[in-house]
Amino acid sequence: MAEQSKKLVHRRFPLIIRILLFIYIAIIVFFGGLMIGYGILDNPMEVFRIETWEHIINMTKE
C-alpha cells in the first residue's frame, strides 16, 4: 500500500481570525442598525443611554 501524502491547506486568514472578524462586524452592524432605527424617532446617540432602554422595557411590559 502506498502512503498518501496529506496536503496542508494554508489559508490566508486562519479560522479563528475569520470567526472573530465575523463577530466584530456583526456587533458593529447590530449597533449601527439600532442607531439608524432609533435615529428615525430621535437622536441616534440616545440609543446608548440606559434610560432609553428602561423606558422601552417599561412600555412593553404593560
PDB file of C-alpha atoms in Angstrom:
ATOM      1  CA  MET A   1       0.000   0.000   0.000  1.00  0.00           C
ATOM      2  CA  ALA A   2       1.342   3.336  -0.998  1.00  0.00           C
ATOM      3  CA  GLU A   3       1.265   6.019   1.609  1.00  0.00           C
ATOM      4  CA  GLN A   4      -0.835   9.006   0.613  1.00  0.00           C
ATOM      5  CA  SER A   5       0.637  12.370   1.378  1.00  0.00           C
ATOM      6  CA  LYS A   6      -1.674  14.774   3.141  1.00  0.00           C
ATOM      7  CA  LYS A   7      -1.910  18.211   1.657  1.00  0.00           C
ATOM      8  CA  LEU A   8      -1.726  21.057   4.102  1.00  0.00           C
ATOM      9  CA  VAL A   9      -4.103  23.872   3.413  1.00  0.00           C
ATOM     10  CA  HIS A  10      -2.573  27.254   4.071  1.00  0.00           C
ATOM     11  CA  ARG A  11      -5.277  29.826   4.454  1.00  0.00           C
ATOM     12  CA  ARG A  12      -4.668  33.488   4.059  1.00  0.00           C
ATOM     13  CA  PHE A  13      -6.609  34.144   7.272  1.00  0.00           C
ATOM     14  CA  PRO A  14      -6.776  31.460   9.969  1.00  0.00           C
ATOM     15  CA  LEU A  15     -10.210  30.201  11.005  1.00  0.00           C
ATOM     16  CA  ILE A  16     -10.122  31.906  14.416  1.00  0.00           C
ATOM     17  CA  ILE A  17      -9.400  35.261  12.756  1.00  0.00           C
ATOM     18  CA  ARG A  18     -12.376  34.758  10.412  1.00  0.00           C
ATOM     19  CA  ILE A  19     -14.673  33.945  13.329  1.00  0.00           C
ATOM     20  CA  LEU A  20     -13.505  36.929  15.375  1.00  0.00           C
ATOM     21  CA  LEU A  21     -13.833  39.222  12.360  1.00  0.00           C
ATOM     22  CA  PHE A  22     -17.377  37.958  11.744  1.00  0.00           C
ATOM     23  CA  ILE A  23     -18.361  38.595  15.373  1.00  0.00           C
ATOM     24  CA  TYR A  24     -16.788  42.063  15.284  1.00  0.00           C
ATOM     25  CA  ILE A  25     -18.619  43.021  12.086  1.00  0.00           C
ATOM     26  CA  ALA A  26     -21.894  41.573  13.422  1.00  0.00           C
ATOM     27  CA  ILE A  27     -21.628  43.734  16.564  1.00  0.00           C
ATOM     28  CA  ILE A  28     -20.909  46.858  14.507  1.00  0.00           C
ATOM     29  CA  VAL A  29     -23.857  46.148  12.188  1.00  0.00           C
ATOM     30  CA  PHE A  30     -26.127  45.472  15.177  1.00  0.00           C
ATOM     31  CA  PHE A  31     -25.328  48.787  16.857  1.00  0.00           C
ATOM     32  CA  GLY A  32     -25.456  50.601  13.530  1.00  0.00           C
ATOM     33  CA  GLY A  33     -28.947  49.217  12.975  1.00  0.00           C
ATOM     34  CA  LEU A  34     -30.002  50.292  16.447  1.00  0.00           C
ATOM     35  CA  MET A  35     -28.736  53.810  15.785  1.00  0.00           C
ATOM     36  CA  ILE A  36     -30.460  54.034  12.395  1.00  0.00           C
ATOM     37  CA  GLY A  37     -33.725  52.618  13.720  1.00  0.00           C
ATOM     38  CA  TYR A  38     -33.827  54.851  16.763  1.00  0.00           C
ATOM     39  CA  GLY A  39     -32.481  57.815  14.795  1.00  0.00           C
ATOM     40  CA  ILE A  40     -35.730  57.932  12.840  1.00  0.00           C
ATOM     41  CA  LEU A  41     -37.548  58.759  16.068  1.00  0.00           C
ATOM     42  CA  ASP A  42     -34.973  60.838  17.903  1.00  0.00           C
ATOM     43  CA  ASN A  43     -31.264  61.453  18.382  1.00  0.00           C
ATOM     44  CA  PRO A  44     -29.385  58.261  17.324  1.00  0.00           C
ATOM     45  CA  MET A  45     -26.875  58.519  20.174  1.00  0.00           C
ATOM     46  CA  GLU A  46     -29.639  58.223  22.772  1.00  0.00           C
ATOM     47  CA  VAL A  47     -29.917  54.531  21.977  1.00  0.00           C
ATOM     48  CA  PHE A  48     -26.869  54.017  24.217  1.00  0.00           C
ATOM     49  CA  ARG A  49     -28.477  55.620  27.269  1.00  0.00           C
ATOM     50  CA  ILE A  50     -29.795  53.219  29.918  1.00  0.00           C
ATOM     51  CA  GLU A  51     -32.840  55.443  30.465  1.00  0.00           C
ATOM     52  CA  THR A  52     -33.933  54.812  26.872  1.00  0.00           C
ATOM     53  CA  TRP A  53     -33.908  51.037  27.382  1.00  0.00           C
ATOM     54  CA  GLU A  54     -35.659  51.315  30.744  1.00  0.00           C
ATOM     55  CA  HIS A  55     -38.396  53.337  29.040  1.00  0.00           C
ATOM     56  CA  ILE A  56     -38.732  50.764  26.216  1.00  0.00           C
ATOM     57  CA  ILE A  57     -38.875  47.868  28.691  1.00  0.00           C
ATOM     58  CA  ASN A  58     -41.481  49.654  30.818  1.00  0.00           C
ATOM     59  CA  MET A  59     -43.631  50.323  27.736  1.00  0.00           C
ATOM     60  CA  THR A  60     -43.508  46.709  26.565  1.00  0.00           C
ATOM     61  CA  LYS A  61     -44.276  45.170  29.982  1.00  0.00           C
ATOM     62  CA  GLU A  62     -47.738  46.692  30.197  1.00  0.00           C
TER      63      GLU A  62
END
